[in-house]
Coordinates of C-alpha atoms in Angstrom, one line a residue:
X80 CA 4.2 -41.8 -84.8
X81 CA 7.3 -40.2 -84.5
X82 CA 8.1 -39.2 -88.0
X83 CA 9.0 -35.7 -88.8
X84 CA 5.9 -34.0 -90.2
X85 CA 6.1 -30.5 -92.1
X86 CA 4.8 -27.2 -91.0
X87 CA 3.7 -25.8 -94.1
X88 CA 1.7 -21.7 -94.1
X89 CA -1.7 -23.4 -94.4
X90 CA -1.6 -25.3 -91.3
X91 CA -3.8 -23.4 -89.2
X92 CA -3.7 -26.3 -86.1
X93 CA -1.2 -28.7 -86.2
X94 CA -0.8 -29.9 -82.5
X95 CA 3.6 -29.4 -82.9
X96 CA 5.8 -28.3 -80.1
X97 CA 7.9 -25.7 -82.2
X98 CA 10.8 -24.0 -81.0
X99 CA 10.4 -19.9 -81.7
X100 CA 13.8 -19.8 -82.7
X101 CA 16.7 -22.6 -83.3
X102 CA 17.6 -24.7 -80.3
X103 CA 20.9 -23.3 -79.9
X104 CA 19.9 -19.8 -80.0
X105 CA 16.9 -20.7 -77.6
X106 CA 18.7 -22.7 -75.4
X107 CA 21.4 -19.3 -75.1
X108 CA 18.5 -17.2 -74.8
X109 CA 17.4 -18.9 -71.8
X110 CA 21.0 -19.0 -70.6
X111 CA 21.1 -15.1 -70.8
X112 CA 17.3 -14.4 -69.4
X113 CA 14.9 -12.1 -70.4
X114 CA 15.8 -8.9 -71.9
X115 CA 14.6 -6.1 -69.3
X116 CA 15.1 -3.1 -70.8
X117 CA 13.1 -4.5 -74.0
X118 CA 10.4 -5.6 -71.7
X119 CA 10.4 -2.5 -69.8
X120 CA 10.4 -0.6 -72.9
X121 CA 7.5 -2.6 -74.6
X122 CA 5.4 -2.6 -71.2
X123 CA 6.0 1.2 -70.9
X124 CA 4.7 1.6 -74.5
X125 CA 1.9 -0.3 -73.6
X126 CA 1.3 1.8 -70.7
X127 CA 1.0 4.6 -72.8
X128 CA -0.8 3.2 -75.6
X129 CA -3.3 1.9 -73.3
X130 CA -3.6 5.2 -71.4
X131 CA -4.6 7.1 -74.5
X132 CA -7.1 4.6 -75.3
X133 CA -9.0 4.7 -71.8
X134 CA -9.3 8.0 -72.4
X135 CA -12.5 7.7 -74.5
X136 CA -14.4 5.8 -71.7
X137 CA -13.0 8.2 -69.1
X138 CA -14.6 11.4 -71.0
X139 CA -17.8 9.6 -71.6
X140 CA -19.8 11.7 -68.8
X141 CA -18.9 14.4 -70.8
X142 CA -19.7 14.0 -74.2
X143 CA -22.8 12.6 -72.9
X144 CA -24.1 15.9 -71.2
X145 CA -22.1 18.4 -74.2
X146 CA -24.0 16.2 -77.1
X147 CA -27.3 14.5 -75.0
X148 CA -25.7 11.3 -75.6
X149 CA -28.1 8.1 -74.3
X150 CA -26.5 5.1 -73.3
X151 CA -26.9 3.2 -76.5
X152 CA -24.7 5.9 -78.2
X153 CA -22.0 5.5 -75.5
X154 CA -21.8 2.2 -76.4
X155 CA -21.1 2.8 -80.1
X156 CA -18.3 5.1 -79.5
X157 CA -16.8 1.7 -77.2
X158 CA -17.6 -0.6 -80.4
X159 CA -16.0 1.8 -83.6
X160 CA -12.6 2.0 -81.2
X161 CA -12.8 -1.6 -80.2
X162 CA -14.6 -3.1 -83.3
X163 CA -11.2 -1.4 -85.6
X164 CA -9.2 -2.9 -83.5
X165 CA -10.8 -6.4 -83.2
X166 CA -11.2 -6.8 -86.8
X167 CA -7.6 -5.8 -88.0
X168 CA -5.4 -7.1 -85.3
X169 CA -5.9 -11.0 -86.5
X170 CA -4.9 -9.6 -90.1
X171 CA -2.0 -7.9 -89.0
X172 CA -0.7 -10.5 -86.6
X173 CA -1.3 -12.7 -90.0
X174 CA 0.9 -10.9 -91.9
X175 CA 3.9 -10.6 -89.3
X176 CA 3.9 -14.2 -89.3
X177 CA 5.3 -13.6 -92.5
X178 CA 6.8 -10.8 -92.9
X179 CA 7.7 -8.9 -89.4
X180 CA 7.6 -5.2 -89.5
X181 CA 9.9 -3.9 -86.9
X182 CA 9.0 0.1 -87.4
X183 CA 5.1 -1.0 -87.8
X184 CA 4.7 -0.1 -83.9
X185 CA 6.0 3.4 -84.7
X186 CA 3.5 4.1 -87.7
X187 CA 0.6 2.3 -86.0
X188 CA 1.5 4.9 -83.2
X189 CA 0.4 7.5 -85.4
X190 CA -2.9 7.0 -85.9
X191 CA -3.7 7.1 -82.3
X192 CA -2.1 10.5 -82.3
X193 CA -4.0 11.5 -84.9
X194 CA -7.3 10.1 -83.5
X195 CA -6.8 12.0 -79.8
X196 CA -6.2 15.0 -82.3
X197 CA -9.6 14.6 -83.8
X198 CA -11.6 13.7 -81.2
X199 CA -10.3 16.9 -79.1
X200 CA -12.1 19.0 -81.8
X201 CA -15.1 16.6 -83.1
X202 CA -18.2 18.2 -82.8
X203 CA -20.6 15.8 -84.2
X204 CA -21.2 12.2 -83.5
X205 CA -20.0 11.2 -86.9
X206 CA -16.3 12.5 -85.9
X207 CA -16.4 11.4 -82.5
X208 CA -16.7 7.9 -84.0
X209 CA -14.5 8.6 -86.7
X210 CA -11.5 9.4 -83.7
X211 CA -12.6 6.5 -81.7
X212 CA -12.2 4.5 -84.9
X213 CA -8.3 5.8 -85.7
X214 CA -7.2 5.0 -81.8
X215 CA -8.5 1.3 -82.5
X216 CA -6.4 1.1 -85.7
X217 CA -3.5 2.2 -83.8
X218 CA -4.2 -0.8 -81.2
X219 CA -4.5 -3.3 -83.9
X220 CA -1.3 -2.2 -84.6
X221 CA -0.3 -2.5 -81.5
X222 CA -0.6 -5.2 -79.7
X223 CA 0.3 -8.5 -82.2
X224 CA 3.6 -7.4 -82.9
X225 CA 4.5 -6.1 -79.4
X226 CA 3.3 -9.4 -77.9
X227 CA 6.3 -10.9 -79.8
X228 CA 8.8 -8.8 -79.0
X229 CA 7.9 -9.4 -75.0
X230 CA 8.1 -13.2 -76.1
X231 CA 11.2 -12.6 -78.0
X232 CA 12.8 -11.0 -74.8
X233 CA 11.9 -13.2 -72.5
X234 CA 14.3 -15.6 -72.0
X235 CA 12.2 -18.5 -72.2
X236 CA 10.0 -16.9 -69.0
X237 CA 7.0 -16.7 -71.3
X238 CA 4.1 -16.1 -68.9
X239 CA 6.7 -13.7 -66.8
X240 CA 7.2 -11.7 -70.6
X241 CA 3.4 -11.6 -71.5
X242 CA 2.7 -10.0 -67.7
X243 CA 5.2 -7.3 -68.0
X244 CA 3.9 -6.2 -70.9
X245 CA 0.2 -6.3 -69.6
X246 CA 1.3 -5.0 -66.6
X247 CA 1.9 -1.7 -68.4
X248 CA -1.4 -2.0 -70.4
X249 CA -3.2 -2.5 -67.4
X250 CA -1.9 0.2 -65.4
X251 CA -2.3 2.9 -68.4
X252 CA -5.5 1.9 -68.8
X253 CA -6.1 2.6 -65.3
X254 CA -4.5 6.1 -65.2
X255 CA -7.5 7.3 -67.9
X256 CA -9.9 8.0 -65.4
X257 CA -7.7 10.1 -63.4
X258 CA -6.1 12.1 -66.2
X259 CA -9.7 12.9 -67.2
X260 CA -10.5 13.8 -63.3
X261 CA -7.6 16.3 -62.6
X262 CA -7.5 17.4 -66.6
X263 CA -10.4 17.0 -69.2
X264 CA -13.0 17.6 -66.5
X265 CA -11.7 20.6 -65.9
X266 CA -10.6 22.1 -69.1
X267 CA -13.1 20.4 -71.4
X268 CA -13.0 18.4 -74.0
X269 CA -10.3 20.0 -76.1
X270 CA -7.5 19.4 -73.5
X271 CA -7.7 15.8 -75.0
X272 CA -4.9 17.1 -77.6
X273 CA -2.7 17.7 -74.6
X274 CA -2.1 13.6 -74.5
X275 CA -0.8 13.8 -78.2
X276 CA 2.4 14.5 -76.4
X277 CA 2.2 11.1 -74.7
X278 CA 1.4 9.6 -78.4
X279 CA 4.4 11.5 -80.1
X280 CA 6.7 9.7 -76.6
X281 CA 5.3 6.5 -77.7
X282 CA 6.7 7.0 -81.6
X283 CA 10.1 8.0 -80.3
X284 CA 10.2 4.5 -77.6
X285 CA 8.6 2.4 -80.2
X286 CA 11.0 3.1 -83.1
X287 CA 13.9 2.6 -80.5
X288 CA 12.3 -1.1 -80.0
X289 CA 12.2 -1.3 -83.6
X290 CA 16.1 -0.7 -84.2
X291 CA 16.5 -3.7 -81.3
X292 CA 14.0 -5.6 -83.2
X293 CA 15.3 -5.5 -86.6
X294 CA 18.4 -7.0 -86.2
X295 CA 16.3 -10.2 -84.5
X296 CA 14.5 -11.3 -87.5
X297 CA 15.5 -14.0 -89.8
X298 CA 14.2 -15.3 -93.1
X299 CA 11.3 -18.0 -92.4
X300 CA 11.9 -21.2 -93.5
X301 CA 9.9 -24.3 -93.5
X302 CA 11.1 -26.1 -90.6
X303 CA 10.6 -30.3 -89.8
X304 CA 9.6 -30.7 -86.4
X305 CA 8.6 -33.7 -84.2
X306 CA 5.1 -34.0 -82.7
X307 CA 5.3 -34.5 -79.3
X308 CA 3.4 -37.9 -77.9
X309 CA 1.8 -35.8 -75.6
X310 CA 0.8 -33.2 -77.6
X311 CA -3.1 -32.9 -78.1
X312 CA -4.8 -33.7 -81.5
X313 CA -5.9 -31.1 -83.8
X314 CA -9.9 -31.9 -82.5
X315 CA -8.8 -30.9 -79.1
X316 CA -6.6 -27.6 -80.2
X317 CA -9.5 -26.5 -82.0
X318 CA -12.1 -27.2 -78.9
X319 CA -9.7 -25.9 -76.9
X320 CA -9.4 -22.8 -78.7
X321 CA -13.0 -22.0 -78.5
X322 CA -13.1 -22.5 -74.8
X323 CA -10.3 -20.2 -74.3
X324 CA -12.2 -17.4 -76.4
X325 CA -15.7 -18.4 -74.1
X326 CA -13.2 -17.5 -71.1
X327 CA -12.2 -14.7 -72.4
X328 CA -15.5 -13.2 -73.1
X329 CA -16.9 -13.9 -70.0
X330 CA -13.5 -11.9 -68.5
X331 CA -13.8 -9.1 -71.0
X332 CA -17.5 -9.0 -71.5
X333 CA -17.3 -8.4 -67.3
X334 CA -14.4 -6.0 -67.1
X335 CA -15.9 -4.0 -69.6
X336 CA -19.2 -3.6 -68.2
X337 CA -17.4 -1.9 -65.1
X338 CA -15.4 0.1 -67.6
X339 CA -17.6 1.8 -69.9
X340 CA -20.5 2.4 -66.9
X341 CA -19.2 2.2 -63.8
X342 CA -19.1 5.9 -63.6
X343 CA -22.7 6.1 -64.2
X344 CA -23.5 3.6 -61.9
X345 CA -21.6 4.6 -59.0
X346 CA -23.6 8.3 -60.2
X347 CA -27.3 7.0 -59.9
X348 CA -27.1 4.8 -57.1
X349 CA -24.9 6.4 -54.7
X350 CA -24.7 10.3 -56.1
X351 CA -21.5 10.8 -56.0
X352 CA -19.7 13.0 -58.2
X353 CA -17.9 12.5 -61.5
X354 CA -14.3 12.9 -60.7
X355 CA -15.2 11.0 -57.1
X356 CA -16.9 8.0 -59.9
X357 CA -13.1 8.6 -61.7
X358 CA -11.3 7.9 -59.0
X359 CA -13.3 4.4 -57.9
X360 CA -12.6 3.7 -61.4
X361 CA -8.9 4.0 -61.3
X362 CA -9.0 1.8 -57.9
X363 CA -10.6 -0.8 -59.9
X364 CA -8.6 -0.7 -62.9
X365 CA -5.4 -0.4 -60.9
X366 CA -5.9 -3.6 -59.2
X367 CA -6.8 -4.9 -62.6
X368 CA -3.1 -4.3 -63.7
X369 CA -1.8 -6.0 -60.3
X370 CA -4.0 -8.8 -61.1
X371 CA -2.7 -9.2 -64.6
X372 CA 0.9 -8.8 -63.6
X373 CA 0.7 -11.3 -61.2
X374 CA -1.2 -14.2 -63.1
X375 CA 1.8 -14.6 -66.0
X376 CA 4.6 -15.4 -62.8
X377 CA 2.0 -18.2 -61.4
X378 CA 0.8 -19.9 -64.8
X379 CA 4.7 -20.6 -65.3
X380 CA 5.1 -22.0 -61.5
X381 CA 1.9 -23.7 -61.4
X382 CA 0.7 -24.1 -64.8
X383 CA -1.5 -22.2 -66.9
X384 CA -4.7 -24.1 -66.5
X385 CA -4.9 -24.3 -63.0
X386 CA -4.4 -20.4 -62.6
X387 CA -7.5 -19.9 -65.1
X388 CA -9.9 -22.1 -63.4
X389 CA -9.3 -19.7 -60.4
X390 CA -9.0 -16.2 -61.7
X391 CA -12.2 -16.7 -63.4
X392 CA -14.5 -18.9 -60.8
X393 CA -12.9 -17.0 -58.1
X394 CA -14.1 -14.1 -58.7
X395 CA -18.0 -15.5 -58.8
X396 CA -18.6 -14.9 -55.1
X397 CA -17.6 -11.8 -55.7
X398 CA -19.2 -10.1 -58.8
X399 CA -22.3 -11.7 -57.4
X400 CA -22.4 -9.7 -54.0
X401 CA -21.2 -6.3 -56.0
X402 CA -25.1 -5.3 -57.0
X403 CA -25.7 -5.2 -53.5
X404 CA -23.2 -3.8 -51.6
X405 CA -22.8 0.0 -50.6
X406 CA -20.0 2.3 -51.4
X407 CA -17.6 1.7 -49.5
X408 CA -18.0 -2.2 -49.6
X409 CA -18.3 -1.9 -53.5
X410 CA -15.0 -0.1 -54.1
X411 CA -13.4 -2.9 -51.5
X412 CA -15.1 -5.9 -54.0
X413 CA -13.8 -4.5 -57.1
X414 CA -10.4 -4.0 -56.2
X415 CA -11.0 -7.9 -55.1
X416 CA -12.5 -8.6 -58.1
X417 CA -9.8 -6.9 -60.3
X418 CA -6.8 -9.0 -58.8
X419 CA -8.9 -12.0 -59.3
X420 CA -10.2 -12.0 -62.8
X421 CA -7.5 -10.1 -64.3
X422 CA -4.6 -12.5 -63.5
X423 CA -6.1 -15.0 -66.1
X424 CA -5.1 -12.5 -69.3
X425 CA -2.0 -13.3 -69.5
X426 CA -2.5 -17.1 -68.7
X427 CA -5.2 -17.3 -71.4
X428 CA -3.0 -15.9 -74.1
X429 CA 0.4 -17.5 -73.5
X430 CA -2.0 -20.9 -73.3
X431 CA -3.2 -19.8 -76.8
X432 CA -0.2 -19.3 -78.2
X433 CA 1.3 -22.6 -77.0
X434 CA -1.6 -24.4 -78.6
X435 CA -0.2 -23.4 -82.2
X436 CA 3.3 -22.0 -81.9
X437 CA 3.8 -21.8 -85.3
X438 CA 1.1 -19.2 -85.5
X439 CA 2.3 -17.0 -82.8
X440 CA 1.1 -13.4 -84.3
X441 CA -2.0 -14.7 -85.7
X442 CA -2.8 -16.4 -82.7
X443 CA -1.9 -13.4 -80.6
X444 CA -4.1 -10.9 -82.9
X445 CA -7.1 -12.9 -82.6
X446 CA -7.0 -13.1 -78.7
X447 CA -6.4 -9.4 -78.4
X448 CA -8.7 -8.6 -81.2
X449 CA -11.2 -10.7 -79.2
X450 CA -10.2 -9.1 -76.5
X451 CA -11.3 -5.9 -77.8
X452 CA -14.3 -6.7 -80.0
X453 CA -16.1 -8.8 -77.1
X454 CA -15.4 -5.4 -74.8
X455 CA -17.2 -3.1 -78.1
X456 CA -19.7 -5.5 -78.7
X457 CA -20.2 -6.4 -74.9
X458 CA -20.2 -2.1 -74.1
X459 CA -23.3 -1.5 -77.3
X460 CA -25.5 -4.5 -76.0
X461 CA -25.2 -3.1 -72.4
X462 CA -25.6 0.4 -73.4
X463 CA -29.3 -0.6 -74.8
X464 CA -29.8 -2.6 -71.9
X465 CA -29.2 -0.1 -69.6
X466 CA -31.6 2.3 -71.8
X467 CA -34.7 0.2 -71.4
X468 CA -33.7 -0.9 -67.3
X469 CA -31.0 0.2 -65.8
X470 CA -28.0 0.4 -65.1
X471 CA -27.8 -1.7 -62.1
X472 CA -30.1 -4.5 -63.6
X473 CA -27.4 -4.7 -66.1
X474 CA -24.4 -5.6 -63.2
X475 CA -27.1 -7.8 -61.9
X476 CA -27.3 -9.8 -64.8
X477 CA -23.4 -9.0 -65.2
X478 CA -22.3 -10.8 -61.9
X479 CA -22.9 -14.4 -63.2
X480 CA -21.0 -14.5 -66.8
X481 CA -17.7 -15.3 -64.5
X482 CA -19.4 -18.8 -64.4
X483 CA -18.8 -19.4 -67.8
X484 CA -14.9 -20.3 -66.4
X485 CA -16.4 -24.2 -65.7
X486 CA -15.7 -24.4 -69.6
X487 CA -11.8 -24.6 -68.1
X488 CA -12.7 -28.3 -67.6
X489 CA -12.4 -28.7 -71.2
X490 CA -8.7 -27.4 -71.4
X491 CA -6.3 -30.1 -72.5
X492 CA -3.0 -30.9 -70.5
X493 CA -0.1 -29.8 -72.3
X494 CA 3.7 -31.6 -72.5
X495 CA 5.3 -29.9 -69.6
X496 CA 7.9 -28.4 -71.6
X497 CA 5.6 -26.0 -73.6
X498 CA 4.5 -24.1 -70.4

């Protein structure tokens, strides 16, 4: 039971506790702690990154009045940026798993500079989706080989690692709508190239990274590991893989109905204004990134599974009384339900990843990619439903996919150690 078992490239779910690097080093690693400035730097590319990218959804209202956009056609533009995305960032975290490409971040980079570029001069819907499309690339790019370098740097203090970097996702996401409030609402739609000076930052801090990062990889070698006795079978790694991407959809699905048209529903029921819409927006999405920052520090005190069962079910009561609640008591609920379902992220990823260690980039490329594709796919099937009811049937129906967290039942308990 305890004989040493090989970890060969096509084992896809072998339930082994790995070590990411050689004991020694690991054990000095955690000696040392996590490496802030590396996490800072990684989390502040990710701020930017993500900023860029919320761009698109921020300057929605006004490519739907300059081009007659209908809702359906909103939602395409959210599905070629996150559809790229989701479809290459499994491939690409495949391929760093064996072969890790520490200037990839850099290049990647530069297709979201080129998309912003583009999409600040597209007049037709072809191009717009076209630009939408290269910012997604530069995402796929992204996010599987950052996720290890936060993990590299963090000292053992996984969950901690995986919420800074989030942290800085979450908040550059949430600084789209205001950019487009005090900037492209007011100068149009070709200020967009302005924020190519925040891609062309992004190059110069991700190349940096890189030159840290080189230096860190060694040659991969087959290693022979011990199963642990408490490890789960491969039956349960699989299920429990599949539950984790139900949770996450229910999350994403969710967040990304308040993304993509929550402006326009905060528009036709209460009236307000566009940049006033921008600004709820960025109070929802800010207390997103709080939430997400918060939930990495808890799953590694408390454990992972218990902080997913709450972030997702805990936000039920909430999403549920959203569709009926005015203004002022909606904006209060969705900062409420931002700190609550958003502190699962990193939780639900870090849990991935300990489920088959020896598939860390893979593993983190499908869970972003997921991430993404369920928010593209989840943004297009809303879009038409919003055409043929409206838009606040669709939160009604909206407010109960949080349920889907009972599925956490199903979670298996892993060896202490791993978390």
């Amino acid at each position: 039971m305890n004989k040493p078992v090989v970890v060969s490239e096509e084992t896809l779910t072998e339930p082994v506790v790995v070590a990411d690097v050689a004991p020694a080093a690991k054990s000095a690693a955690k000696a040392a702690g996590p490496a802030y400035i590396v996490l800072a730097g990684i989390s502040v590319s990710h701020f930017l990154n993500d900023t860029m990218q919320s761009l698109i959804a921020s300057v929605y209202p006004i490519l739907k009045d300059t081009y007659a956009l209908d809702f359906a056609q909103i939602g395409m533009i959210t599905l070629a940026f996150q559809f790229t995305a989701s479809l290459l960032q499994p491939v690409v975290g495949h391929y760093t798993d064996k072969k890790a490409q520490p200037y990839s971040l850099a290049i990647g980079m530069a297709s979201t500079f080129f998309g912003l570029l583009l999409l600040s001069v597209a007049q037709q819907y072809l191009v717009i989706l076209v630009a939408a499309a290269f910012v997604g690339l530069g995402s796929a790019v992204f996010h599987p080989e950052s996720a290890r370098i936060a993990r590299l740097a963090s000292g053992g203090r996984y969950g901690f690692a995986q919420s800074v970097f989030q942290l800085g996702g979450s908040f550059g996401t949430s600084m789209g709508p205001v950019l487009a409030a005090l900037i492209v609402v007011p100068f149009g739609q070709g200020s967009i190239a302005w924020f190519s000076s925040i891609a062309f930052l992004a190059i110069l801090i991700l190349w940096r990274i890189g030159r840290w990062y080189a230096p860190q990889i060694k040659a991969k070698k087959t290693t022979a590991v011990q199963a642990h006795p408490d490890a789960p079978s491969s039956r349960r790694v699989v299920v429990a893989l599949l539950v984790l991407v139900a949770l996450l959809f229910s999350k994403q699905l969710y967040v990304s109905s308040l993304s993509s048209y929550y402006i326009f529903y905060l528009i036709d029921r209460f009236g307000v204004s566009t940049q006033a819409a921008q600004i709820y927006l960025f109070i929802f999405l800010a207390a997103n990134a709080v939430g997400a920052f918060l939930g990495g520090p808890l799953g590694d005190r408390f454990g992972r599974k218990i902080v997913i069962w709450i972030s997702i079910l805990g936000a039920l009561p909430f999403t549920l009384a959203l569709p009926y609640a005015g203004l002022h008591a909606s904006a209060v609920l969705s900062v409420i339900i931002g700190l609550i379902i958003s502190s699962t992220t990193s939780s639900i990823i870090v849990f991935a990843q300990e489920l088959v260690p020896h598939r860390f980039g893979m593993i983190s490329g499908v869970f972003f990619g997921v991430a993404f594709g369920i928010g593209g796919l989840g943004a297009a099937v809303l879009g038409k439903l919003a055409d043929h009811t409206s838009i606040e049937f669709v939160y009604q129906v909206c407010a109960y996919l949080p349920a889907i967290g009972l599925l956490a039942v199903f979670l298996p308990k892993l060896p202490r150690h791993t978390r």
